[in-house]
mmCIF file with all atom_site columns, C-alpha atoms and ligand atoms in Angstrom:
data_model
loop_
_atom_site.group_PDB
_atom_site.id
_atom_site.type_symbol
_atom_site.label_atom_id
_atom_site.label_alt_id
_atom_site.label_comp_id
_atom_site.label_asym_id
_atom_site.label_entity_id
_atom_site.label_seq_id
_atom_site.pdbx_PDB_ins_code
_atom_site.Cartn_x
_atom_site.Cartn_y
_atom_site.Cartn_z
_atom_site.occupancy
_atom_site.B_iso_or_equiv
_atom_site.pdbx_formal_charge
_atom_site.auth_seq_id
_atom_site.auth_comp_id
_atom_site.auth_asym_id
_atom_site.auth_atom_id
_atom_site.pdbx_PDB_model_num
ATOM   1   C  CA  . MET A 1 1   ? 198.013 194.098 -31.101 1.00 0.00 ? 1   MET A CA  1
ATOM   2   C  CA  . TYR A 1 2   ? 198.878 191.469 -33.798 1.00 0.00 ? 2   TYR A CA  1
ATOM   3   C  CA  . VAL A 1 3   ? 198.042 187.977 -32.846 1.00 0.00 ? 3   VAL A CA  1
ATOM   4   C  CA  . TYR A 1 4   ? 199.665 184.628 -34.252 1.00 0.00 ? 4   TYR A CA  1
ATOM   5   C  CA  . ILE A 1 5   ? 198.373 181.620 -35.094 1.00 0.00 ? 5   ILE A CA  1
ATOM   6   C  CA  . LEU A 1 6   ? 200.788 178.668 -35.039 1.00 0.00 ? 6   LEU A CA  1
ATOM   7   C  CA  . GLY A 1 7   ? 198.753 176.292 -37.260 1.00 0.00 ? 7   GLY A CA  1
ATOM   8   C  CA  . GLY A 1 8   ? 200.401 172.713 -37.967 1.00 0.00 ? 8   GLY A CA  1
ATOM   9   C  CA  . PHE A 1 9   ? 200.242 168.829 -37.545 1.00 0.00 ? 9   PHE A CA  1
ATOM   10  C  CA  . LEU A 1 10  ? 201.944 167.457 -35.195 1.00 0.00 ? 10  LEU A CA  1
ATOM   11  C  CA  . GLY A 1 11  ? 205.666 168.370 -34.435 1.00 0.00 ? 11  GLY A CA  1
ATOM   12  C  CA  . SER A 1 12  ? 206.589 170.622 -38.057 1.00 0.00 ? 12  SER A CA  1
ATOM   13  C  CA  . GLY A 1 13  ? 208.002 173.049 -35.817 1.00 0.00 ? 13  GLY A CA  1
ATOM   14  C  CA  . LYS A 1 14  ? 205.407 175.502 -33.737 1.00 0.00 ? 14  LYS A CA  1
ATOM   15  C  CA  . THR A 1 15  ? 207.272 175.580 -30.727 1.00 0.00 ? 15  THR A CA  1
ATOM   16  C  CA  . THR A 1 16  ? 210.756 175.726 -32.144 1.00 0.00 ? 16  THR A CA  1
ATOM   17  C  CA  . LEU A 1 17  ? 209.330 178.904 -34.624 1.00 0.00 ? 17  LEU A CA  1
ATOM   18  C  CA  . LEU A 1 18  ? 207.285 180.550 -31.444 1.00 0.00 ? 18  LEU A CA  1
ATOM   19  C  CA  . MET A 1 19  ? 210.947 180.569 -29.414 1.00 0.00 ? 19  MET A CA  1
ATOM   20  C  CA  . LYS A 1 20  ? 212.833 181.955 -32.437 1.00 0.00 ? 20  LYS A CA  1
ATOM   21  C  CA  . LEU A 1 21  ? 209.720 185.035 -33.163 1.00 0.00 ? 21  LEU A CA  1
ATOM   22  C  CA  . ALA A 1 22  ? 209.685 185.293 -29.091 1.00 0.00 ? 22  ALA A CA  1
ATOM   23  C  CA  . SER A 1 23  ? 213.563 186.159 -29.632 1.00 0.00 ? 23  SER A CA  1
ATOM   24  C  CA  . MET A 1 24  ? 213.045 188.354 -32.650 1.00 0.00 ? 24  MET A CA  1
ATOM   25  C  CA  . TYR A 1 25  ? 210.243 190.534 -31.829 1.00 0.00 ? 25  TYR A CA  1
ATOM   26  C  CA  . THR A 1 26  ? 211.535 190.861 -28.344 1.00 0.00 ? 26  THR A CA  1
ATOM   27  C  CA  . LYS A 1 27  ? 215.056 192.271 -29.262 1.00 0.00 ? 27  LYS A CA  1
ATOM   28  C  CA  . ARG A 1 28  ? 213.698 194.833 -31.905 1.00 0.00 ? 28  ARG A CA  1
ATOM   29  C  CA  . GLY A 1 29  ? 211.417 196.234 -28.924 1.00 0.00 ? 29  GLY A CA  1
ATOM   30  C  CA  . LEU A 1 30  ? 208.191 194.666 -29.520 1.00 0.00 ? 30  LEU A CA  1
ATOM   31  C  CA  . LYS A 1 31  ? 206.201 193.954 -26.680 1.00 0.00 ? 31  LYS A CA  1
ATOM   32  C  CA  . THR A 1 32  ? 205.501 189.764 -26.982 1.00 0.00 ? 32  THR A CA  1
ATOM   33  C  CA  . ALA A 1 33  ? 202.911 187.364 -25.188 1.00 0.00 ? 33  ALA A CA  1
ATOM   34  C  CA  . LEU A 1 34  ? 203.022 184.301 -25.664 1.00 0.00 ? 34  LEU A CA  1
ATOM   35  C  CA  . LEU A 1 35  ? 200.200 181.151 -25.442 1.00 0.00 ? 35  LEU A CA  1
ATOM   36  C  CA  . VAL A 1 36  ? 200.877 178.112 -25.611 1.00 0.00 ? 36  VAL A CA  1
ATOM   37  C  CA  . ASN A 1 37  ? 198.479 174.546 -25.104 1.00 0.00 ? 37  ASN A CA  1
ATOM   38  C  CA  . GLU A 1 38  ? 200.775 172.121 -25.036 1.00 0.00 ? 38  GLU A CA  1
ATOM   39  C  CA  . SER A 1 39  ? 203.658 171.239 -24.347 1.00 0.00 ? 39  SER A CA  1
ATOM   40  C  CA  . GLY A 1 40  ? 204.812 168.696 -27.600 1.00 0.00 ? 40  GLY A CA  1
ATOM   41  C  CA  . GLU A 1 41  ? 208.182 167.272 -28.323 1.00 0.00 ? 41  GLU A CA  1
ATOM   42  C  CA  . ILE A 1 42  ? 210.602 170.087 -27.216 1.00 0.00 ? 42  ILE A CA  1
ATOM   43  C  CA  . GLY A 1 43  ? 208.434 170.229 -23.485 1.00 0.00 ? 43  GLY A CA  1
ATOM   44  C  CA  . VAL A 1 44  ? 208.326 173.829 -23.931 1.00 0.00 ? 44  VAL A CA  1
ATOM   45  C  CA  . ASP A 1 45  ? 205.681 175.348 -20.897 1.00 0.00 ? 45  ASP A CA  1
ATOM   46  C  CA  . GLY A 1 46  ? 204.625 178.056 -19.524 1.00 0.00 ? 46  GLY A CA  1
ATOM   47  C  CA  . ALA A 1 47  ? 207.479 177.805 -16.703 1.00 0.00 ? 47  ALA A CA  1
ATOM   48  C  CA  . THR A 1 48  ? 210.615 177.389 -19.021 1.00 0.00 ? 48  THR A CA  1
ATOM   49  C  CA  . LEU A 1 49  ? 209.072 180.215 -21.327 1.00 0.00 ? 49  LEU A CA  1
ATOM   50  C  CA  . LYS A 1 50  ? 208.665 182.814 -18.245 1.00 0.00 ? 50  LYS A CA  1
ATOM   51  C  CA  . ALA A 1 51  ? 212.421 181.514 -17.310 1.00 0.00 ? 51  ALA A CA  1
ATOM   52  C  CA  . GLU A 1 52  ? 213.577 182.797 -20.475 1.00 0.00 ? 52  GLU A CA  1
ATOM   53  C  CA  . GLY A 1 53  ? 211.779 186.077 -19.714 1.00 0.00 ? 53  GLY A CA  1
ATOM   54  C  CA  . TYR A 1 54  ? 208.697 185.976 -21.639 1.00 0.00 ? 54  TYR A CA  1
ATOM   55  C  CA  . ASP A 1 55  ? 204.895 186.808 -20.999 1.00 0.00 ? 55  ASP A CA  1
ATOM   56  C  CA  . ALA A 1 56  ? 203.606 183.088 -21.447 1.00 0.00 ? 56  ALA A CA  1
ATOM   57  C  CA  . ILE A 1 57  ? 200.163 181.549 -20.623 1.00 0.00 ? 57  ILE A CA  1
ATOM   58  C  CA  . GLU A 1 58  ? 200.335 177.372 -20.430 1.00 0.00 ? 58  GLU A CA  1
ATOM   59  C  CA  . LEU A 1 59  ? 196.482 176.605 -21.021 1.00 0.00 ? 59  LEU A CA  1
ATOM   60  C  CA  . PRO A 1 60  ? 195.721 172.740 -19.556 1.00 0.00 ? 60  PRO A CA  1
ATOM   61  C  CA  . ASP A 1 61  ? 195.335 169.520 -21.562 1.00 0.00 ? 61  ASP A CA  1
ATOM   62  C  CA  . GLY A 1 62  ? 192.450 169.690 -24.047 1.00 0.00 ? 62  GLY A CA  1
ATOM   63  C  CA  . CYS A 1 63  ? 191.744 171.536 -27.448 1.00 0.00 ? 63  CYS A CA  1
ATOM   64  C  CA  . ILE A 1 64  ? 191.819 175.385 -27.662 1.00 0.00 ? 64  ILE A CA  1
ATOM   65  C  CA  . CYS A 1 65  ? 189.790 174.833 -30.496 1.00 0.00 ? 65  CYS A CA  1
ATOM   66  C  CA  . CYS A 1 66  ? 186.791 173.413 -28.889 1.00 0.00 ? 66  CYS A CA  1
ATOM   67  C  CA  . SER A 1 67  ? 187.115 172.069 -25.224 1.00 0.00 ? 67  SER A CA  1
ATOM   68  C  CA  . LEU A 1 68  ? 188.616 174.577 -23.854 1.00 0.00 ? 68  LEU A CA  1
ATOM   69  C  CA  . SER A 1 69  ? 187.790 177.455 -26.173 1.00 0.00 ? 69  SER A CA  1
ATOM   70  C  CA  . GLY A 1 70  ? 186.091 179.847 -22.761 1.00 0.00 ? 70  GLY A CA  1
ATOM   71  C  CA  . THR A 1 71  ? 189.518 179.259 -21.527 1.00 0.00 ? 71  THR A CA  1
ATOM   72  C  CA  . LEU A 1 72  ? 191.332 180.308 -24.206 1.00 0.00 ? 72  LEU A CA  1
ATOM   73  C  CA  . GLN A 1 73  ? 189.086 183.359 -24.254 1.00 0.00 ? 73  GLN A CA  1
ATOM   74  C  CA  . THR A 1 74  ? 189.860 183.909 -20.369 1.00 0.00 ? 74  THR A CA  1
ATOM   75  C  CA  . ALA A 1 75  ? 193.125 184.047 -21.184 1.00 0.00 ? 75  ALA A CA  1
ATOM   76  C  CA  . LEU A 1 76  ? 193.854 186.202 -23.856 1.00 0.00 ? 76  LEU A CA  1
ATOM   77  C  CA  . ARG A 1 77  ? 191.329 188.898 -22.470 1.00 0.00 ? 77  ARG A CA  1
ATOM   78  C  CA  . ASN A 1 78  ? 193.979 188.650 -19.093 1.00 0.00 ? 78  ASN A CA  1
ATOM   79  C  CA  . ILE A 1 79  ? 197.084 188.860 -20.935 1.00 0.00 ? 79  ILE A CA  1
ATOM   80  C  CA  . LYS A 1 80  ? 195.253 191.616 -23.043 1.00 0.00 ? 80  LYS A CA  1
ATOM   81  C  CA  . LYS A 1 81  ? 194.406 193.534 -19.934 1.00 0.00 ? 81  LYS A CA  1
ATOM   82  C  CA  . ASP A 1 82  ? 197.521 192.414 -17.508 1.00 0.00 ? 82  ASP A CA  1
ATOM   83  C  CA  . ILE A 1 83  ? 200.464 193.113 -20.515 1.00 0.00 ? 83  ILE A CA  1
ATOM   84  C  CA  . ASP A 1 84  ? 198.814 194.463 -23.115 1.00 0.00 ? 84  ASP A CA  1
ATOM   85  C  CA  . PRO A 1 85  ? 200.866 193.589 -25.546 1.00 0.00 ? 85  PRO A CA  1
ATOM   86  C  CA  . GLU A 1 86  ? 201.996 194.323 -28.695 1.00 0.00 ? 86  GLU A CA  1
ATOM   87  C  CA  . ILE A 1 87  ? 202.257 190.305 -29.962 1.00 0.00 ? 87  ILE A CA  1
ATOM   88  C  CA  . ILE A 1 88  ? 200.130 187.669 -29.077 1.00 0.00 ? 88  ILE A CA  1
ATOM   89  C  CA  . ILE A 1 89  ? 201.530 184.951 -30.684 1.00 0.00 ? 89  ILE A CA  1
ATOM   90  C  CA  . VAL A 1 90  ? 199.670 181.727 -30.058 1.00 0.00 ? 90  VAL A CA  1
ATOM   91  C  CA  . GLU A 1 91  ? 200.035 177.546 -30.255 1.00 0.00 ? 91  GLU A CA  1
ATOM   92  C  CA  . PRO A 1 92  ? 197.066 175.164 -30.554 1.00 0.00 ? 92  PRO A CA  1
ATOM   93  C  CA  . THR A 1 93  ? 198.392 171.372 -30.700 1.00 0.00 ? 93  THR A CA  1
ATOM   94  C  CA  . GLY A 1 94  ? 198.653 170.236 -33.617 1.00 0.00 ? 94  GLY A CA  1
ATOM   95  C  CA  . LEU A 1 95  ? 195.381 168.661 -34.187 1.00 0.00 ? 95  LEU A CA  1
ATOM   96  C  CA  . ALA A 1 96  ? 193.260 171.885 -33.765 1.00 0.00 ? 96  ALA A CA  1
ATOM   97  C  CA  . LEU A 1 97  ? 191.725 174.048 -36.539 1.00 0.00 ? 97  LEU A CA  1
ATOM   98  C  CA  . PRO A 1 98  ? 193.413 176.903 -37.053 1.00 0.00 ? 98  PRO A CA  1
ATOM   99  C  CA  . HIS A 1 99  ? 190.787 178.777 -38.361 1.00 0.00 ? 99  HIS A CA  1
ATOM   100 C  CA  . LYS A 1 100 ? 188.249 177.782 -35.249 1.00 0.00 ? 100 LYS A CA  1
ATOM   101 C  CA  . VAL A 1 101 ? 190.816 179.380 -33.060 1.00 0.00 ? 101 VAL A CA  1
ATOM   102 C  CA  . LYS A 1 102 ? 191.184 182.686 -35.124 1.00 0.00 ? 102 LYS A CA  1
ATOM   103 C  CA  . GLU A 1 103 ? 187.099 182.746 -34.979 1.00 0.00 ? 103 GLU A CA  1
ATOM   104 C  CA  . LEU A 1 104 ? 187.809 182.737 -31.027 1.00 0.00 ? 104 LEU A CA  1
ATOM   105 C  CA  . VAL A 1 105 ? 190.409 185.293 -30.634 1.00 0.00 ? 105 VAL A CA  1
ATOM   106 C  CA  . ARG A 1 106 ? 188.056 187.244 -32.761 1.00 0.00 ? 106 ARG A CA  1
ATOM   107 C  CA  . VAL A 1 107 ? 185.580 186.931 -30.916 1.00 0.00 ? 107 VAL A CA  1
ATOM   108 C  CA  . SER A 1 108 ? 187.376 188.166 -27.661 1.00 0.00 ? 108 SER A CA  1
ATOM   109 C  CA  . MET A 1 109 ? 189.063 191.075 -28.382 1.00 0.00 ? 109 MET A CA  1
ATOM   110 C  CA  . ILE A 1 110 ? 187.567 194.250 -27.458 1.00 0.00 ? 110 ILE A CA  1
ATOM   111 C  CA  . ASP A 1 111 ? 189.241 196.540 -29.812 1.00 0.00 ? 111 ASP A CA  1
ATOM   112 C  CA  . GLU A 1 112 ? 190.540 195.794 -33.733 1.00 0.00 ? 112 GLU A CA  1
ATOM   113 C  CA  . GLU A 1 113 ? 193.189 194.048 -34.305 1.00 0.00 ? 113 GLU A CA  1
ATOM   114 C  CA  . GLU A 1 114 ? 195.387 192.126 -37.054 1.00 0.00 ? 114 GLU A CA  1
ATOM   115 C  CA  . CYS A 1 115 ? 194.668 187.838 -36.373 1.00 0.00 ? 115 CYS A CA  1
ATOM   116 C  CA  . ILE A 1 116 ? 196.917 185.925 -38.746 1.00 0.00 ? 116 ILE A CA  1
ATOM   117 C  CA  . ILE A 1 117 ? 196.860 182.127 -39.488 1.00 0.00 ? 117 ILE A CA  1
ATOM   118 C  CA  . VAL A 1 118 ? 200.756 181.264 -39.975 1.00 0.00 ? 118 VAL A CA  1
ATOM   119 C  CA  . GLY A 1 119 ? 200.551 177.656 -40.957 1.00 0.00 ? 119 GLY A CA  1
ATOM   120 C  CA  . VAL A 1 120 ? 203.846 175.708 -39.944 1.00 0.00 ? 120 VAL A CA  1
ATOM   121 C  CA  . CYS A 1 121 ? 204.661 172.634 -42.233 1.00 0.00 ? 121 CYS A CA  1
ATOM   122 C  CA  . ASP A 1 122 ? 207.503 170.016 -41.805 1.00 0.00 ? 122 ASP A CA  1
ATOM   123 C  CA  . VAL A 1 123 ? 209.396 169.368 -45.106 1.00 0.00 ? 123 VAL A CA  1
ATOM   124 C  CA  . GLN A 1 124 ? 210.487 166.278 -43.994 1.00 0.00 ? 124 GLN A CA  1
ATOM   125 C  CA  . ARG A 1 125 ? 207.780 164.203 -43.069 1.00 0.00 ? 125 ARG A CA  1
ATOM   126 C  CA  . PHE A 1 126 ? 205.616 166.092 -46.198 1.00 0.00 ? 126 PHE A CA  1
ATOM   127 C  CA  . ASN A 1 127 ? 205.314 163.113 -48.755 1.00 0.00 ? 127 ASN A CA  1
ATOM   128 C  CA  . ASP A 1 128 ? 204.307 160.837 -45.170 1.00 0.00 ? 128 ASP A CA  1
ATOM   129 C  CA  . LEU A 1 129 ? 201.986 163.058 -44.359 1.00 0.00 ? 129 LEU A CA  1
ATOM   130 C  CA  . ILE A 1 130 ? 200.094 163.694 -47.355 1.00 0.00 ? 130 ILE A CA  1
ATOM   131 C  CA  . LYS A 1 131 ? 199.850 160.278 -48.034 1.00 0.00 ? 131 LYS A CA  1
ATOM   132 C  CA  . LYS A 1 132 ? 198.397 159.334 -45.006 1.00 0.00 ? 132 LYS A CA  1
ATOM   133 C  CA  . LYS A 1 133 ? 196.271 162.847 -43.347 1.00 0.00 ? 133 LYS A CA  1
ATOM   134 C  CA  . GLU A 1 134 ? 195.422 164.736 -46.949 1.00 0.00 ? 134 GLU A CA  1
ATOM   135 C  CA  . GLN A 1 135 ? 192.137 166.309 -46.092 1.00 0.00 ? 135 GLN A CA  1
ATOM   136 C  CA  . PHE A 1 136 ? 193.587 167.025 -42.741 1.00 0.00 ? 136 PHE A CA  1
ATOM   137 C  CA  . PHE A 1 137 ? 196.672 168.813 -43.827 1.00 0.00 ? 137 PHE A CA  1
ATOM   138 C  CA  . LYS A 1 138 ? 194.548 170.671 -46.475 1.00 0.00 ? 138 LYS A CA  1
ATOM   139 C  CA  . MET A 1 139 ? 192.302 172.214 -43.790 1.00 0.00 ? 139 MET A CA  1
ATOM   140 C  CA  . GLN A 1 140 ? 195.341 173.420 -41.784 1.00 0.00 ? 140 GLN A CA  1
ATOM   141 C  CA  . MET A 1 141 ? 196.978 174.597 -44.460 1.00 0.00 ? 141 MET A CA  1
ATOM   142 C  CA  . SER A 1 142 ? 193.567 176.345 -46.375 1.00 0.00 ? 142 SER A CA  1
ATOM   143 C  CA  . ASN A 1 143 ? 192.702 178.845 -43.581 1.00 0.00 ? 143 ASN A CA  1
ATOM   144 C  CA  . ALA A 1 144 ? 196.417 179.867 -43.642 1.00 0.00 ? 144 ALA A CA  1
ATOM   145 C  CA  . ASP A 1 145 ? 197.247 183.444 -44.456 1.00 0.00 ? 145 ASP A CA  1
ATOM   146 C  CA  . PHE A 1 146 ? 200.459 182.827 -45.652 1.00 0.00 ? 146 PHE A CA  1
ATOM   147 C  CA  . ILE A 1 147 ? 202.928 178.905 -45.061 1.00 0.00 ? 147 ILE A CA  1
ATOM   148 C  CA  . LEU A 1 148 ? 206.425 177.971 -43.972 1.00 0.00 ? 148 LEU A CA  1
ATOM   149 C  CA  . ILE A 1 149 ? 207.804 175.193 -45.389 1.00 0.00 ? 149 ILE A CA  1
ATOM   150 C  CA  . ASN A 1 150 ? 210.081 173.973 -42.115 1.00 0.00 ? 150 ASN A CA  1
ATOM   151 C  CA  . LYS A 1 151 ? 212.872 172.206 -41.278 1.00 0.00 ? 151 LYS A CA  1
ATOM   152 C  CA  . MET A 1 152 ? 214.577 173.196 -44.472 1.00 0.00 ? 152 MET A CA  1
ATOM   153 C  CA  . ASP A 1 153 ? 218.105 172.015 -42.911 1.00 0.00 ? 153 ASP A CA  1
ATOM   154 C  CA  . LEU A 1 154 ? 216.913 168.486 -43.850 1.00 0.00 ? 154 LEU A CA  1
ATOM   155 C  CA  . ALA A 1 155 ? 215.442 169.082 -47.073 1.00 0.00 ? 155 ALA A CA  1
ATOM   156 C  CA  . LYS A 1 156 ? 217.412 166.643 -50.032 1.00 0.00 ? 156 LYS A CA  1
ATOM   157 C  CA  . GLU A 1 157 ? 217.611 168.408 -53.394 1.00 0.00 ? 157 GLU A CA  1
ATOM   158 C  CA  . GLY A 1 158 ? 214.648 168.871 -55.162 1.00 0.00 ? 158 GLY A CA  1
ATOM   159 C  CA  . GLN A 1 159 ? 211.786 168.612 -51.939 1.00 0.00 ? 159 GLN A CA  1
ATOM   160 C  CA  . ILE A 1 160 ? 211.308 171.920 -51.219 1.00 0.00 ? 160 ILE A CA  1
ATOM   161 C  CA  . ASP A 1 161 ? 209.799 172.954 -55.461 1.00 0.00 ? 161 ASP A CA  1
ATOM   162 C  CA  . GLU A 1 162 ? 208.288 169.876 -54.880 1.00 0.00 ? 162 GLU A CA  1
ATOM   163 C  CA  . MET A 1 163 ? 206.203 170.678 -51.662 1.00 0.00 ? 163 MET A CA  1
ATOM   164 C  CA  . LYS A 1 164 ? 206.307 173.922 -53.562 1.00 0.00 ? 164 LYS A CA  1
ATOM   165 C  CA  . GLY A 1 165 ? 205.040 172.837 -56.505 1.00 0.00 ? 165 GLY A CA  1
ATOM   166 C  CA  . TRP A 1 166 ? 201.974 170.633 -54.633 1.00 0.00 ? 166 TRP A CA  1
ATOM   167 C  CA  . LEU A 1 167 ? 201.133 174.068 -52.465 1.00 0.00 ? 167 LEU A CA  1
ATOM   168 C  CA  . ARG A 1 168 ? 200.884 176.296 -55.124 1.00 0.00 ? 168 ARG A CA  1
ATOM   169 C  CA  . GLU A 1 169 ? 198.315 174.002 -57.101 1.00 0.00 ? 169 GLU A CA  1
ATOM   170 C  CA  . GLN A 1 170 ? 195.733 173.339 -53.784 1.00 0.00 ? 170 GLN A CA  1
ATOM   171 C  CA  . PHE A 1 171 ? 196.669 176.662 -52.783 1.00 0.00 ? 171 PHE A CA  1
ATOM   172 C  CA  . PRO A 1 172 ? 197.477 179.280 -55.903 1.00 0.00 ? 172 PRO A CA  1
ATOM   173 C  CA  . THR A 1 173 ? 197.630 182.618 -54.443 1.00 0.00 ? 173 THR A CA  1
ATOM   174 C  CA  . LYS A 1 174 ? 199.208 181.686 -50.743 1.00 0.00 ? 174 LYS A CA  1
ATOM   175 C  CA  . PRO A 1 175 ? 202.779 183.031 -49.877 1.00 0.00 ? 175 PRO A CA  1
ATOM   176 C  CA  . MET A 1 176 ? 205.297 180.650 -49.470 1.00 0.00 ? 176 MET A CA  1
ATOM   177 C  CA  . GLN A 1 177 ? 208.501 180.993 -47.330 1.00 0.00 ? 177 GLN A CA  1
ATOM   178 C  CA  . GLU A 1 178 ? 211.072 178.338 -46.609 1.00 0.00 ? 178 GLU A CA  1
ATOM   179 C  CA  . ILE A 1 179 ? 212.683 178.225 -43.540 1.00 0.00 ? 179 ILE A CA  1
ATOM   180 C  CA  . SER A 1 180 ? 214.373 176.744 -40.538 1.00 0.00 ? 180 SER A CA  1
ATOM   181 C  CA  . ALA A 1 181 ? 212.827 177.046 -37.201 1.00 0.00 ? 181 ALA A CA  1
ATOM   182 C  CA  . LYS A 1 182 ? 215.958 175.413 -36.029 1.00 0.00 ? 182 LYS A CA  1
ATOM   183 C  CA  . THR A 1 183 ? 218.617 177.282 -37.510 1.00 0.00 ? 183 THR A CA  1
ATOM   184 C  CA  . GLY A 1 184 ? 217.420 180.772 -38.394 1.00 0.00 ? 184 GLY A CA  1
ATOM   185 C  CA  . GLU A 1 185 ? 217.663 180.161 -41.776 1.00 0.00 ? 185 GLU A CA  1
ATOM   186 C  CA  . ASN A 1 186 ? 215.118 182.556 -43.792 1.00 0.00 ? 186 ASN A CA  1
ATOM   187 C  CA  . MET A 1 187 ? 213.362 184.384 -40.752 1.00 0.00 ? 187 MET A CA  1
ATOM   188 C  CA  . ASP A 1 188 ? 214.848 187.913 -41.841 1.00 0.00 ? 188 ASP A CA  1
ATOM   189 C  CA  . ALA A 1 189 ? 212.908 187.225 -44.772 1.00 0.00 ? 189 ALA A CA  1
ATOM   190 C  CA  . LEU A 1 190 ? 209.657 185.756 -42.595 1.00 0.00 ? 190 LEU A CA  1
ATOM   191 C  CA  . TYR A 1 191 ? 210.173 188.396 -40.576 1.00 0.00 ? 191 TYR A CA  1
ATOM   192 C  CA  . GLU A 1 192 ? 209.474 190.933 -43.659 1.00 0.00 ? 192 GLU A CA  1
ATOM   193 C  CA  . MET A 1 193 ? 206.042 188.844 -44.076 1.00 0.00 ? 193 MET A CA  1
ATOM   194 C  CA  . MET A 1 194 ? 204.907 189.155 -40.044 1.00 0.00 ? 194 MET A CA  1
ATOM   195 C  CA  . LYS A 1 195 ? 205.514 192.567 -39.968 1.00 0.00 ? 195 LYS A CA  1
HETATM 196 N  N1  . GTP B 2 .   ? 216.478 169.934 -37.836 1.00 0.00 ? 1   GTP B N1  1
HETATM 197 C  C1  . GTP B 2 .   ? 215.458 170.623 -37.668 1.00 0.00 ? 1   GTP B C1  1
HETATM 198 N  N2  . GTP B 2 .   ? 214.409 170.179 -36.725 1.00 0.00 ? 1   GTP B N2  1
HETATM 199 C  C2  . GTP B 2 .   ? 213.535 171.254 -36.650 1.00 0.00 ? 1   GTP B C2  1
HETATM 200 C  C3  . GTP B 2 .   ? 213.391 172.810 -36.907 1.00 0.00 ? 1   GTP B C3  1
HETATM 201 N  N3  . GTP B 2 .   ? 211.892 172.878 -36.644 1.00 0.00 ? 1   GTP B N3  1
HETATM 202 C  C4  . GTP B 2 .   ? 212.254 171.909 -35.588 1.00 0.00 ? 1   GTP B C4  1
HETATM 203 N  N4  . GTP B 2 .   ? 213.005 170.828 -35.302 1.00 0.00 ? 1   GTP B N4  1
HETATM 204 C  C5  . GTP B 2 .   ? 212.813 169.460 -34.333 1.00 0.00 ? 1   GTP B C5  1
HETATM 205 O  O1  . GTP B 2 .   ? 211.676 169.342 -34.857 1.00 0.00 ? 1   GTP B O1  1
HETATM 206 C  C6  . GTP B 2 .   ? 210.926 168.465 -33.752 1.00 0.00 ? 1   GTP B C6  1
HETATM 207 C  C7  . GTP B 2 .   ? 209.792 169.160 -33.445 1.00 0.00 ? 1   GTP B C7  1
HETATM 208 O  O2  . GTP B 2 .   ? 209.577 170.406 -33.444 1.00 0.00 ? 1   GTP B O2  1
HETATM 209 P  P1  . GTP B 2 .   ? 208.744 171.111 -32.051 1.00 0.00 ? 1   GTP B P1  1
HETATM 210 O  O3  . GTP B 2 .   ? 209.179 172.828 -32.253 1.00 0.00 ? 1   GTP B O3  1
HETATM 211 O  O4  . GTP B 2 .   ? 208.543 170.476 -31.005 1.00 0.00 ? 1   GTP B O4  1
HETATM 212 O  O5  . GTP B 2 .   ? 207.280 170.733 -33.404 1.00 0.00 ? 1   GTP B O5  1
HETATM 213 P  P2  . GTP B 2 .   ? 206.247 171.280 -32.844 1.00 0.00 ? 1   GTP B P2  1
HETATM 214 O  O6  . GTP B 2 .   ? 205.048 171.841 -34.244 1.00 0.00 ? 1   GTP B O6  1
HETATM 215 O  O7  . GTP B 2 .   ? 206.102 172.322 -31.534 1.00 0.00 ? 1   GTP B O7  1
HETATM 216 O  O8  . GTP B 2 .   ? 205.176 170.207 -31.584 1.00 0.00 ? 1   GTP B O8  1
HETATM 217 P  P3  . GTP B 2 .   ? 204.132 169.562 -31.116 1.00 0.00 ? 1   GTP B P3  1
HETATM 218 O  O9  . GTP B 2 .   ? 203.706 170.609 -29.992 1.00 0.00 ? 1   GTP B O9  1
HETATM 219 O  O10 . GTP B 2 .   ? 204.689 168.409 -30.384 1.00 0.00 ? 1   GTP B O10 1
HETATM 220 O  O11 . GTP B 2 .   ? 202.752 169.902 -32.618 1.00 0.00 ? 1   GTP B O11 1
HETATM 221 C  C8  . GTP B 2 .   ? 211.915 169.105 -32.304 1.00 0.00 ? 1   GTP B C8  1
HETATM 222 O  O12 . GTP B 2 .   ? 212.755 167.745 -32.535 1.00 0.00 ? 1   GTP B O12 1
HETATM 223 C  C9  . GTP B 2 .   ? 212.633 170.122 -32.908 1.00 0.00 ? 1   GTP B C9  1
HETATM 224 O  O13 . GTP B 2 .   ? 213.637 170.351 -32.680 1.00 0.00 ? 1   GTP B O13 1
HETATM 225 C  C10 . GTP B 2 .   ? 214.072 173.251 -37.985 1.00 0.00 ? 1   GTP B C10 1
HETATM 226 O  O14 . GTP B 2 .   ? 213.599 173.998 -39.103 1.00 0.00 ? 1   GTP B O14 1
HETATM 227 N  N5  . GTP B 2 .   ? 214.885 171.546 -38.677 1.00 0.00 ? 1   GTP B N5  1
HETATM 228 MG MG1 . MG  B 3 .   ? 204.652 171.895 -29.649 1.00 0.00 ? 2   MG  B MG1 1
#
């Protein structure tokens, strides 16, 4: 079983990506369960995801990396027991620290499983975020196994290269991929990274 944690700031596109990934894995015949911590801008909640035909669990308000850590662990165990999926995708809130979530996943699972942190960032708001919340952004991304530069469909010329340059300086060894969770651009490349 693989557990993917989508780490990234508020509005970076985590829910949009979660929906795309769920559809991608399901189409390829992999049983996928979703665990969402918050209905953000897009307002996707557990009920909506279930209506789309996905196995989804919505956690109540609060942060799964701190106040709701016990709730997250129970939810993970229940998913494993009741659904036993091949893939679990977890969307914490945009303020969560993904490595804390990963630690909770690690201690919650009975069997060995792969737990991967996907860092999601928004190319359009990148400069702004770096100006205002550089330390937090670095902390979120420093624990990611790979980084997605999302919203490539909105990027101005040179913006993706500029952002990649900055990220390479900070994290020289991390794989990176630009995608659009909305249009689906480069999702095939992402699938290759996530297999
Ligand atoms: N153009 C474009 N818009 C995107 C893309 N991905 C997400 N969005 C939009 O960005 C906004 C935020 O996307 P969400 O998927 O809700 O982001 P999130 O990270 O889940 O947000 P929170 O849960 O509130 O932290 C929505 O209006 C999305 O439609 C993308 O690749 N391209
Ligand atoms: Mg969201």
